[in-house]
Coordinates of C-alpha atoms in Angstrom, one line a residue:
X1 CA 51.8 125.4 45.4
X2 CA 54.9 124.9 42.5
X3 CA 55.2 128.5 42.6
X4 CA 54.8 129.2 46.5
X5 CA 57.3 126.3 47.0
X6 CA 60.3 128.8 45.3
X7 CA 59.6 130.7 48.7
X8 CA 60.3 127.9 50.9
X9 CA 63.4 127.8 53.4
X10 CA 65.7 125.4 53.1
X11 CA 65.5 124.4 56.9
X12 CA 64.0 122.0 59.5
X13 CA 60.7 122.2 59.9
X14 CA 56.5 120.9 59.5
X15 CA 54.4 121.2 56.6
X16 CA 50.8 120.6 56.4
X17 CA 48.2 120.0 52.7
X18 CA 45.3 122.0 52.7
X19 CA 42.2 120.5 50.6
X20 CA 40.0 123.3 48.5
X21 CA 38.2 123.4 51.9
X22 CA 41.1 124.9 54.1
X23 CA 40.7 121.4 56.0
X24 CA 44.9 120.0 57.0
X25 CA 44.8 116.6 55.3
X26 CA 48.6 115.9 55.9
X27 CA 51.3 116.8 58.4
X28 CA 55.0 116.0 58.1
X29 CA 58.0 116.9 59.1
X30 CA 61.4 117.7 57.6
X31 CA 65.2 118.1 58.0
X32 CA 64.7 120.5 54.6
X33 CA 61.5 122.0 54.2
X34 CA 62.2 122.7 50.4
X35 CA 63.5 119.5 49.7
X36 CA 60.7 117.3 51.3
X37 CA 57.8 119.6 49.9
X38 CA 59.6 119.6 46.3
X39 CA 59.3 115.8 46.9
X40 CA 55.7 115.8 47.6
X41 CA 54.4 118.2 45.0
X42 CA 56.6 116.8 41.9
X43 CA 55.5 113.4 42.4
X44 CA 53.8 111.8 39.3
X45 CA 53.4 108.0 40.3
X46 CA 50.0 107.5 41.3
X47 CA 50.6 104.9 43.4
X48 CA 52.7 106.6 46.0
X49 CA 51.1 108.4 49.1
X50 CA 52.9 111.6 48.1
X51 CA 51.2 111.6 44.7
X52 CA 47.6 110.9 46.3
X53 CA 48.3 113.7 49.3
X54 CA 49.0 116.5 46.5
X55 CA 46.3 115.3 44.5
X56 CA 44.0 116.3 47.5
X57 CA 45.5 119.5 48.3
X58 CA 45.3 122.8 47.2
X59 CA 47.5 124.5 49.4
X60 CA 50.4 124.0 51.8
X61 CA 51.8 126.0 54.9
X62 CA 55.1 125.1 57.0
X63 CA 56.3 126.4 60.4
X64 CA 60.2 126.5 60.6
X65 CA 61.8 125.2 64.3
X66 CA 65.5 125.3 65.3
X67 CA 66.1 121.6 64.4
X68 CA 64.9 118.1 63.7
X69 CA 64.5 117.0 66.6
X70 CA 61.6 119.8 67.6
X71 CA 60.1 119.2 63.9
X72 CA 59.7 115.4 65.6
X73 CA 58.0 116.5 68.5
X74 CA 55.6 119.6 66.7
X75 CA 54.3 116.7 64.0
X76 CA 53.3 114.8 67.0
X77 CA 51.1 117.7 68.5
X78 CA 49.9 119.3 64.9
X79 CA 48.6 115.7 63.7
X80 CA 46.6 115.2 67.1
X81 CA 45.2 118.9 66.7
X82 CA 44.3 118.2 63.2
X83 CA 43.3 114.4 62.9
X84 CA 44.4 115.0 59.3
X85 CA 43.2 111.9 57.2
X86 CA 46.7 111.1 55.5
X87 CA 48.4 110.6 58.9
X88 CA 48.0 107.2 59.8
X89 CA 50.2 107.0 62.9
X90 CA 50.2 109.6 65.9
X91 CA 46.5 110.0 65.7
X92 CA 46.4 107.9 69.3
X93 CA 48.1 108.6 71.9
X94 CA 48.3 105.2 73.6
X95 CA 50.9 104.0 70.8
X96 CA 53.5 106.3 72.3
X97 CA 55.1 106.4 75.9
X98 CA 54.9 109.0 78.4
X99 CA 57.1 109.7 81.0
X100 CA 55.4 109.9 84.8
X101 CA 56.9 111.1 88.1
X102 CA 55.2 108.7 90.4
X103 CA 53.4 110.1 93.7
X104 CA 54.9 108.1 96.4
X105 CA 56.9 108.5 99.5
X106 CA 60.1 108.0 97.3
X107 CA 59.1 109.0 93.8
X108 CA 60.7 107.5 90.7
X109 CA 60.2 107.9 86.8
X110 CA 58.6 105.2 85.0
X111 CA 57.5 104.6 81.3
X112 CA 53.8 104.3 80.4
X113 CA 51.7 103.8 77.3
X114 CA 48.4 104.9 78.5
X115 CA 48.6 108.4 80.2
X116 CA 45.9 108.0 83.2
X117 CA 47.2 104.3 84.0
X118 CA 49.4 105.5 87.0
X119 CA 49.1 108.4 89.5
X120 CA 51.9 111.2 89.2
X121 CA 53.1 114.2 87.1
X122 CA 52.9 113.3 83.0
X123 CA 55.0 114.2 80.2
X124 CA 54.7 113.3 76.8
X125 CA 53.9 111.7 74.5
X126 CA 58.0 111.1 73.3
X127 CA 58.5 110.4 69.4
X128 CA 60.0 108.2 68.6
X129 CA 59.7 106.3 72.0
X130 CA 63.8 106.0 72.5
X131 CA 63.8 109.4 73.4
X132 CA 61.6 108.3 76.4
X133 CA 63.9 105.5 77.4
X134 CA 66.8 107.8 76.7
X135 CA 65.6 110.5 79.2
X136 CA 64.3 108.1 81.7
X137 CA 68.0 106.3 81.6
X138 CA 69.4 109.9 82.0
X139 CA 67.4 110.7 85.0
X140 CA 68.5 107.5 87.2
X141 CA 72.3 108.7 86.1
X142 CA 72.0 112.3 87.1
X143 CA 69.7 112.3 89.7
X144 CA 70.0 108.9 91.3
X145 CA 66.2 108.1 91.6
X146 CA 65.7 104.6 92.9
X147 CA 65.0 102.1 89.7
X148 CA 63.1 99.1 91.5
X149 CA 59.4 98.9 90.6
X150 CA 58.8 98.6 94.3
X151 CA 60.3 100.1 97.4
X152 CA 61.2 97.4 99.8
X153 CA 63.3 97.1 103.1
X154 CA 66.7 95.8 102.5
X155 CA 69.7 95.5 104.7
X156 CA 72.1 95.9 101.8
X157 CA 71.6 97.8 98.9
X158 CA 71.4 96.4 95.2
X159 CA 74.3 97.2 92.4
X160 CA 72.6 100.4 91.5
X161 CA 74.0 101.7 94.3
X162 CA 77.4 101.0 94.1
X163 CA 77.8 102.0 90.2
X164 CA 76.0 105.4 91.6
X165 CA 72.9 105.2 89.7
X166 CA 70.7 105.4 93.3
X167 CA 71.1 106.7 96.7
X168 CA 69.5 103.4 98.3
X169 CA 66.4 105.0 100.1
X170 CA 65.4 101.1 100.8
X171 CA 68.6 101.1 103.0
X172 CA 67.8 104.6 104.7
X173 CA 70.9 105.6 103.2
X174 CA 69.3 108.7 102.2
X175 CA 66.9 111.0 103.9
X176 CA 63.2 111.7 102.8
X177 CA 64.5 115.6 102.8
X178 CA 67.5 114.9 100.6
X179 CA 65.8 112.5 98.5
X180 CA 63.0 115.0 97.6
X181 CA 65.8 117.5 96.5
X182 CA 66.7 114.4 94.0
X183 CA 63.1 114.5 92.9
X184 CA 62.8 118.2 92.8
X185 CA 66.0 118.5 90.4
X186 CA 64.3 115.8 88.3
X187 CA 61.0 117.6 88.0
X188 CA 62.7 121.0 87.1
X189 CA 64.3 118.8 84.2
X190 CA 61.0 117.3 83.0
X191 CA 59.6 120.7 83.0
X192 CA 62.3 122.6 81.3
X193 CA 63.9 124.4 83.7
X194 CA 67.3 123.1 83.4
X195 CA 69.3 126.2 83.9
X196 CA 69.7 126.0 87.9
X197 CA 70.8 122.1 87.3
X198 CA 73.4 122.8 84.7
X199 CA 74.6 125.7 86.7
X200 CA 74.8 123.5 89.7
X201 CA 76.7 121.0 87.3
X202 CA 79.2 123.5 86.6
X203 CA 80.2 124.1 89.8
X204 CA 80.4 120.4 90.9
X205 CA 82.8 120.1 87.7
X206 CA 85.2 123.2 88.7
X207 CA 85.1 121.6 92.2
X208 CA 86.1 118.3 91.1
X209 CA 89.0 119.9 89.0
X210 CA 90.1 121.5 91.7
X211 CA 90.2 118.6 93.9
X212 CA 92.0 116.4 91.0
X213 CA 88.9 114.4 90.6
X214 CA 89.5 114.2 86.8
X215 CA 87.6 111.7 86.1
X216 CA 84.5 112.6 88.3
X217 CA 85.0 116.0 86.4
X218 CA 84.7 114.0 82.8
X219 CA 81.8 111.9 84.3
X220 CA 80.0 115.3 85.1
X221 CA 81.1 117.2 81.9
X222 CA 79.1 113.9 79.8
X223 CA 76.2 114.3 81.5
X224 CA 75.9 118.0 80.7
X225 CA 76.6 117.3 77.2
X226 CA 73.8 114.4 77.4
X227 CA 71.7 117.4 79.1
X228 CA 71.8 119.6 76.3
X229 CA 71.5 116.8 73.7
X230 CA 68.1 115.7 75.4
X231 CA 66.9 119.1 76.3
X232 CA 67.2 120.6 72.4
X233 CA 64.4 117.1 72.0
X234 CA 61.9 119.5 73.1
X235 CA 59.9 121.8 71.3
X236 CA 60.8 125.5 71.3
X237 CA 60.5 127.4 74.5
X238 CA 59.4 131.0 74.7
X239 CA 60.2 131.8 78.2
X240 CA 59.2 135.6 78.8
X241 CA 55.8 135.0 76.7
X242 CA 54.7 131.4 77.1
X243 CA 51.0 132.1 76.0
X244 CA 51.0 135.0 73.1
X245 CA 50.0 135.7 69.6
X246 CA 53.2 137.4 68.5
X247 CA 52.5 139.5 65.3
X248 CA 55.6 140.3 62.9
X249 CA 55.0 143.2 60.1
X250 CA 57.6 143.8 57.4
X251 CA 57.8 146.0 54.1
X252 CA 59.5 144.1 51.4
X253 CA 59.9 145.2 47.4
X254 CA 57.0 147.9 48.4
X255 CA 54.6 145.3 49.9
X256 CA 53.5 144.6 53.2
X257 CA 53.7 141.3 54.7
X258 CA 53.2 139.6 57.8
X259 CA 52.9 136.5 60.0
X260 CA 51.0 135.7 63.5
X261 CA 52.4 133.1 65.6
X262 CA 50.6 131.4 68.1
X263 CA 52.4 130.6 71.3
X264 CA 50.7 128.3 73.9
X265 CA 52.4 126.5 77.0
X266 CA 55.6 127.8 75.7
X267 CA 55.2 125.9 72.5
X268 CA 55.1 127.2 68.8
X269 CA 52.2 125.3 67.0
X270 CA 50.5 127.7 64.9
X271 CA 50.9 130.6 62.3
X272 CA 48.8 132.5 59.9
X273 CA 50.7 134.7 57.0
X274 CA 48.8 138.2 55.5
X275 CA 50.0 140.9 53.3
X276 CA 48.8 143.8 51.1
X277 CA 50.0 145.9 48.5
X278 CA 49.7 149.9 49.3
X279 CA 49.4 150.6 45.6
X280 CA 46.2 148.7 45.4
X281 CA 43.0 149.2 47.8
X282 CA 43.2 146.8 50.8
X283 CA 40.8 146.0 53.6
X284 CA 41.4 148.3 56.8
X285 CA 40.4 145.6 59.0
X286 CA 42.7 142.9 57.7
X287 CA 44.0 142.5 60.8
X288 CA 41.2 142.3 62.5
X289 CA 41.2 138.7 61.1
X290 CA 44.2 137.4 62.6
X291 CA 43.7 139.1 66.2
X292 CA 40.9 136.5 67.0
X293 CA 43.1 135.3 70.2
X294 CA 40.7 136.9 72.1
X295 CA 37.9 134.2 71.3
X296 CA 40.2 131.2 72.8
X297 CA 41.8 133.6 75.8
X298 CA 40.3 131.7 78.7
X299 CA 43.3 131.6 80.4
X300 CA 44.7 135.3 81.7
X301 CA 47.9 134.3 81.1
X302 CA 47.3 134.6 77.3
X303 CA 48.9 137.8 76.4
X304 CA 48.8 139.3 72.7
X305 CA 52.0 140.4 72.2
X306 CA 52.8 142.7 68.7
X307 CA 56.4 142.9 67.6
X308 CA 56.7 145.4 64.7
X309 CA 59.9 145.8 62.1
X310 CA 60.5 146.4 59.0
X311 CA 62.8 148.1 56.7
X312 CA 60.7 151.8 56.3
X313 CA 62.0 154.6 55.2
X314 CA 60.6 156.6 58.4
X315 CA 61.9 155.5 61.6
X316 CA 58.8 154.3 62.8
X317 CA 55.9 152.3 60.5
X318 CA 53.5 154.4 58.8
X319 CA 50.4 155.6 60.6
X320 CA 48.0 154.0 58.6
X321 CA 50.0 150.6 59.3
X322 CA 50.2 151.4 63.2
X323 CA 46.6 153.0 63.4
X324 CA 45.3 149.1 62.4
X325 CA 46.5 148.2 65.8
X326 CA 44.4 151.0 68.2
X327 CA 41.1 149.2 68.7
X328 CA 43.2 146.1 70.2
X329 CA 43.2 148.5 73.4
X330 CA 45.6 148.2 76.5
X331 CA 45.9 144.3 76.4
X332 CA 47.6 144.5 73.6
X333 CA 51.3 145.5 74.4
X334 CA 54.2 146.3 71.8
X335 CA 57.4 144.3 73.1
X336 CA 60.6 143.6 71.8
X337 CA 60.9 139.5 71.7
X338 CA 64.6 137.7 72.4
X339 CA 66.9 137.8 69.2
X340 CA 66.8 133.9 68.8
X341 CA 62.9 134.3 68.9
X342 CA 63.1 137.0 66.8
X343 CA 65.0 135.0 64.2
X344 CA 63.0 131.9 64.1
X345 CA 59.9 134.6 63.3
X346 CA 61.7 135.8 60.6
X347 CA 62.2 132.3 59.0
X348 CA 58.3 131.6 59.5
X349 CA 57.4 134.6 57.5
X350 CA 56.4 134.6 54.0
X351 CA 58.2 137.0 51.7
X352 CA 56.1 139.4 50.0
X353 CA 56.0 138.4 46.1
X354 CA 55.6 141.3 43.9
X355 CA 52.7 140.8 41.5
X356 CA 52.9 143.5 39.9
X357 CA 51.0 144.4 37.1
X358 CA 52.9 143.9 34.3
X359 CA 50.8 146.2 31.7
X360 CA 51.3 149.4 34.1
X361 CA 55.1 148.6 34.8
X362 CA 55.3 148.2 31.3
X363 CA 53.7 151.4 30.4
X364 CA 56.0 153.7 32.7
X365 CA 59.1 151.7 31.8
X366 CA 58.5 152.6 28.2
X367 CA 57.4 156.2 29.2
X368 CA 60.4 156.7 31.3
X369 CA 62.9 155.2 29.1
X370 CA 61.5 155.4 25.7
X371 CA 62.8 151.7 24.9
X372 CA 61.1 148.3 24.7
X373 CA 60.3 146.9 28.4
X374 CA 62.8 143.7 28.7
X375 CA 61.5 140.2 28.6
X376 CA 64.8 139.1 30.5
X377 CA 66.7 140.7 33.1
X378 CA 70.3 139.8 34.8
X379 CA 70.9 141.4 37.5
X380 CA 74.8 141.3 39.7
X381 CA 76.0 142.0 42.7
X382 CA 79.1 141.4 44.8
X383 CA 79.8 140.1 48.6
X384 CA 82.9 140.1 50.8
X385 CA 83.9 140.9 54.4
X386 CA 87.4 142.6 54.5
X387 CA 88.5 141.0 51.5
X388 CA 87.4 137.5 52.7
X389 CA 85.2 135.0 51.0
X390 CA 84.4 137.6 48.0
X391 CA 82.0 136.3 46.2
X392 CA 79.5 137.5 43.0
X393 CA 75.7 136.8 42.5
X394 CA 73.8 136.6 39.1
X395 CA 70.1 136.4 39.3
X396 CA 67.5 136.2 36.5
X397 CA 64.2 137.8 36.0
X398 CA 61.7 136.8 33.0
X399 CA 58.2 137.8 32.1
X400 CA 57.2 138.4 35.5
X401 CA 59.2 135.7 37.6
X402 CA 62.4 135.3 39.2
X403 CA 64.0 131.9 37.4
X404 CA 66.1 130.3 40.2
X405 CA 67.4 127.1 38.1
X406 CA 69.3 130.3 36.1
X407 CA 70.8 131.6 39.2
X408 CA 74.7 131.6 39.3
X409 CA 77.9 132.1 42.1
X410 CA 80.8 132.9 41.3
X411 CA 84.1 132.6 43.5
X412 CA 86.3 135.6 43.3
X413 CA 89.4 133.9 41.8
X414 CA 92.0 136.5 40.6
X415 CA 91.2 139.3 42.7
X416 CA 92.7 140.3 46.1
X417 CA 91.5 142.0 48.9
X418 CA 88.9 144.6 49.0
X419 CA 87.9 145.7 45.1
X420 CA 84.4 146.1 44.3
X421 CA 85.5 146.9 40.7
X422 CA 87.5 144.2 40.4
X423 CA 85.0 141.7 41.5
X424 CA 82.7 143.0 39.3
X425 CA 85.0 143.2 36.1
X426 CA 85.9 139.1 36.7
X427 CA 82.3 138.5 37.3
X428 CA 80.7 140.0 34.4
X429 CA 83.6 139.1 32.1
X430 CA 83.0 135.0 32.8
X431 CA 79.3 135.3 32.6
X432 CA 79.3 137.6 29.2
X433 CA 81.7 135.4 27.6
X434 CA 79.7 132.7 28.1
X435 CA 76.5 134.8 26.8
X436 CA 79.0 135.8 23.7
X437 CA 79.3 132.0 22.8
X438 CA 75.7 131.2 23.5
X439 CA 75.9 129.1 26.5
X440 CA 73.5 131.1 27.9
X441 CA 70.5 132.7 26.9
X442 CA 70.9 136.6 26.4
X443 CA 69.3 139.2 28.2
X444 CA 67.7 142.1 27.4
X445 CA 68.6 144.0 30.2
X446 CA 71.6 143.9 33.0
X447 CA 71.3 145.7 36.6
X448 CA 74.2 146.3 38.1
X449 CA 73.8 147.0 42.3
X450 CA 76.0 150.1 42.2
X451 CA 76.7 153.8 40.9
X452 CA 78.1 155.2 37.8
X453 CA 81.3 153.8 38.6
X454 CA 80.2 150.0 38.5
X455 CA 78.0 151.1 35.6
X456 CA 81.4 152.3 33.7
X457 CA 82.7 148.4 34.5
X458 CA 80.0 146.5 33.0
X459 CA 79.6 148.9 30.4
X460 CA 83.8 148.5 29.7
X461 CA 83.0 144.4 29.9
X462 CA 79.9 144.5 27.5
X463 CA 81.5 146.8 24.6
X464 CA 84.9 144.6 24.5
X465 CA 82.9 141.6 24.0
X466 CA 81.0 143.2 21.8
X467 CA 77.6 142.3 23.2
X468 CA 74.6 145.3 22.8
X469 CA 71.8 144.7 25.6
X470 CA 71.2 147.3 27.7
X471 CA 73.2 147.7 31.3
X472 CA 71.9 149.8 34.1
X473 CA 72.9 150.1 37.5
X474 CA 71.0 150.9 40.9
X475 CA 72.2 153.2 43.6
X476 CA 71.0 151.9 47.2
X477 CA 70.3 154.8 49.2
X478 CA 68.7 157.2 46.7
X479 CA 66.9 154.2 44.5
X480 CA 68.5 156.4 41.6
X481 CA 69.1 154.6 38.0
X482 CA 71.7 155.0 35.8
X483 CA 71.5 154.0 32.3
X484 CA 74.0 153.3 29.3
X485 CA 73.4 156.4 27.3
X486 CA 73.9 158.6 30.4
X487 CA 70.2 159.1 31.7
X488 CA 69.5 159.3 35.6
X489 CA 66.0 158.4 36.9
X490 CA 64.7 158.6 40.3
X491 CA 62.9 155.4 40.7
X492 CA 60.8 156.7 43.8
X493 CA 59.1 159.2 41.5
X494 CA 57.7 156.3 39.4
X495 CA 56.0 153.5 42.2
X496 CA 55.7 150.6 39.4
X497 CA 59.8 151.2 38.5
X498 CA 60.5 151.6 42.0
X499 CA 58.7 148.2 42.9
X500 CA 60.6 146.6 40.0
X501 CA 64.2 147.8 40.3
X502 CA 64.3 147.6 43.9
X503 CA 63.1 143.9 43.7
X504 CA 65.3 142.8 41.5
X505 CA 68.4 144.4 43.6
X506 CA 67.3 143.1 46.7
X507 CA 67.0 139.3 45.4
X508 CA 70.2 139.6 44.0
X509 CA 71.9 141.2 46.8
X510 CA 70.3 138.4 49.4
X511 CA 71.7 135.5 47.2
X512 CA 74.9 136.7 47.5
X513 CA 75.1 137.6 50.8
X514 CA 73.8 134.0 51.1
X515 CA 76.7 132.4 49.4
X516 CA 79.4 134.8 51.2
X517 CA 77.8 133.6 54.8
X518 CA 77.8 130.0 53.6
X519 CA 81.5 130.4 52.1
X520 CA 82.8 132.5 55.4
X521 CA 81.3 130.4 57.9
X522 CA 82.9 127.1 56.0
X523 CA 86.4 128.5 55.8
X524 CA 85.9 129.8 59.5
X525 CA 85.4 126.6 61.0
X526 CA 88.3 125.1 59.2
X527 CA 90.6 128.0 59.2
X528 CA 90.0 128.8 63.0
X529 CA 89.9 125.9 65.0
X530 CA 92.3 124.0 62.8
X531 CA 95.1 126.5 63.4
X532 CA 94.7 126.8 67.4
X533 CA 97.3 124.6 69.4
X534 CA 95.5 123.0 71.8
X535 CA 92.1 122.0 69.8
X536 CA 92.4 118.4 68.7
X537 CA 89.6 116.2 67.3
X538 CA 87.9 115.3 70.6
X539 CA 87.6 119.5 71.8
X540 CA 86.6 120.8 68.4
X541 CA 83.5 117.9 68.5
X542 CA 82.9 119.6 72.1
X543 CA 82.7 122.8 70.9
X544 CA 80.7 122.0 67.8
X545 CA 78.2 120.2 70.4
X546 CA 77.9 123.0 72.5
X547 CA 77.9 125.7 70.1
X548 CA 76.7 124.3 66.6
X549 CA 76.2 127.8 65.4
X550 CA 79.4 130.0 64.9
X551 CA 77.9 132.7 66.3
X552 CA 76.6 131.3 69.6
X553 CA 80.3 130.5 70.0
X554 CA 81.5 134.3 69.3
X555 CA 78.8 135.1 72.4
X556 CA 80.2 132.6 74.5
X557 CA 82.4 133.9 77.7
X558 CA 85.9 132.2 78.4
X559 CA 84.4 131.0 81.8
X560 CA 81.7 128.9 80.0
X561 CA 84.4 127.3 77.8
X562 CA 86.4 126.5 80.8
X563 CA 83.7 124.8 82.3
X564 CA 82.9 122.5 79.4
X565 CA 86.9 121.6 79.6
X566 CA 88.7 123.7 77.1
X567 CA 91.9 125.2 78.7
X568 CA 91.2 128.8 79.8
X569 CA 94.3 129.8 77.5
X570 CA 93.1 127.7 74.6
X571 CA 89.3 129.2 75.4
X572 CA 90.9 132.6 74.7
X573 CA 92.3 132.3 72.0
X574 CA 89.3 130.5 70.5
X575 CA 87.1 133.2 71.2
X576 CA 89.7 135.9 70.0
X577 CA 89.6 134.4 66.6
X578 CA 86.0 133.6 66.4
X579 CA 85.0 137.2 67.2
X580 CA 87.7 138.5 64.5
X581 CA 86.3 136.4 61.8
X582 CA 82.2 137.0 62.9
X583 CA 82.9 140.8 63.3

C-alpha cells in the first residue's frame, strides 16, 4: 500500500480500505487524499483507529471529486452501500436529516429525521446536518415559502411577510397559482435544476440595477452567491448521462491502463481500475470483466458509454484494443463527454506503472550501450510559458523505482526571457555543484529532455566540475537517445529501452510542468487582479467565489461578470488580462 500511495493525487475525494477478501472495511473522506491516506498507512500507534484499519486491510482505492463538500456527500453514500465495519457513523439514515417538500395545498419545506414520517418529496440525507438547515433557510429566503408549522387563516400576516420571507398565503395575499410557481422554483432547485432560476435572478438583478434599486440588487446578488455555494455541496451531476458506465483507456509508458466509472442518478459513486502490458501475454476478455453493467441494467435509461482517449502514435487506438469493444453491440456507444467530466475521469484513473522486467531491461541496455546498467538515474526538464514562471525539475530513479523524496524543483533566478539552454545550464550547475560537494548522492546516469544542443550544455557543466558520470539526452518526437560518446540510438527498435527512457522523460516533464502551473497561477492571481484599477478586496473575493479556477474565469463572458456586480469596463480588462495569461 505504501508503494501504491505514491500514485495517489493531492486532491479531495473519498477513499476506502479493503480486506484480503476484497470487502470494504472502512470509508473516509479527505481534502487531500494523499495526505490522509499517508496518515492512515504510516500510523504506528496500536491504540489508534488508523492502525487497526490498516492492520486489517491489504489494499485501498479512492474516488476523486471536485471539492471537500462533494466528498462529504459521497462518503455518506458509500458507507450506506458497503456497511463497512470500521464506520460507526452514517450507517443509520435516521441520524441525519432530510428535507421534505410537503404534499399540501400550500406546500412548504420541513426538516425530518425519519425518511417516511411525512408525506411529500424528500431530499437527503444531509451530512453534516447544518447543510439541511442552511438549505431550508435559503429556500424560504429565495422562494418565500411559508415558515409556519400549520397554515391558518389570518386577518393580518405575521412578521415573515414584512421581512419579505413569505408571500402570506394565510391572508390570501398570493393566489394558489402564483404560490405554485414559488413551489416549482424550490423543487427545481432541490432537484439540482438551478440554471433556470439563476437566469431569472440575473434578469432581476439587471432590472433592479436599471431602476436604481441597488440595495435590492445587492440582496439578489447575495442570494445568487448563496445558491452557488449550497448547490456545490451536492454530489457531481452528470447532466447528459445520469445513468451510465464511463470507460477511459490510455497508453502511458507503453502500458495500457483504464478506469470504469459508475454513474447512477447523476452521481459518481464507484470505479474500477485495470491495466495490461502489451509486452506480456494478456487476456483478450479483460474488459468483459468490467462491463457487467448489464447485470444491473433494470432501468432502460442506463447507457453504457465508452470514451477512449490516449497518447497513441496512431490517429486511433490500436485495433487489438478497440476490438475488445465489438462484443458489446449497439447498446454501447462511443461518445465524447464534457471537458469537466473528462478531467474528473483522468484524476480517477490509476497511472500505469512501469513494472519492467529489470533483467531484460539490463540485458538490452548493456547490449546496446556496451556499458553497465545504471542503478541511479537523474532526469532533468525545464518548463516555462513565454518566459514567465520559468522552472527546472529533477526526478530520480533508483533500482527500479522513482525516488520521490529526492525530487527537486528549481526556480530560474538568473536567466531572463525564453532561453532553454540558459535555463538548463543554471539548473544543472546548481545540482552538479551539490553532487561535487557530496551533499547529494552521485548518479550513474543523467538524462536530459532534449536533443544534441541540450546534451552539449550538460556535458559542458559536467566537465567544468570534473565529474565523470554518463550523460544522455532524449529527443521527444523521434524518441532518439544521444549519448556522451557520440552514439545515436533509436529506442523504438528496443521495447524495454523505449519503455525505460520514455517513462523517465515523461515523469520529469510531469513534475516540471506541474510546478510551472502552480507558480504561474499564483503569480497570475497576485499580479493580474491586483494591478487592475477597480478590483478591490471585495470584488476580488466575489470573483474568487464564482470562479475558483482561473480557467473558469478565462472562459467567462463580460455579461456574466457584469451580472455578478463587476462594472463592464473593469470586467473587460479582467478577462483580457486573464486570457493573455492563460493562453
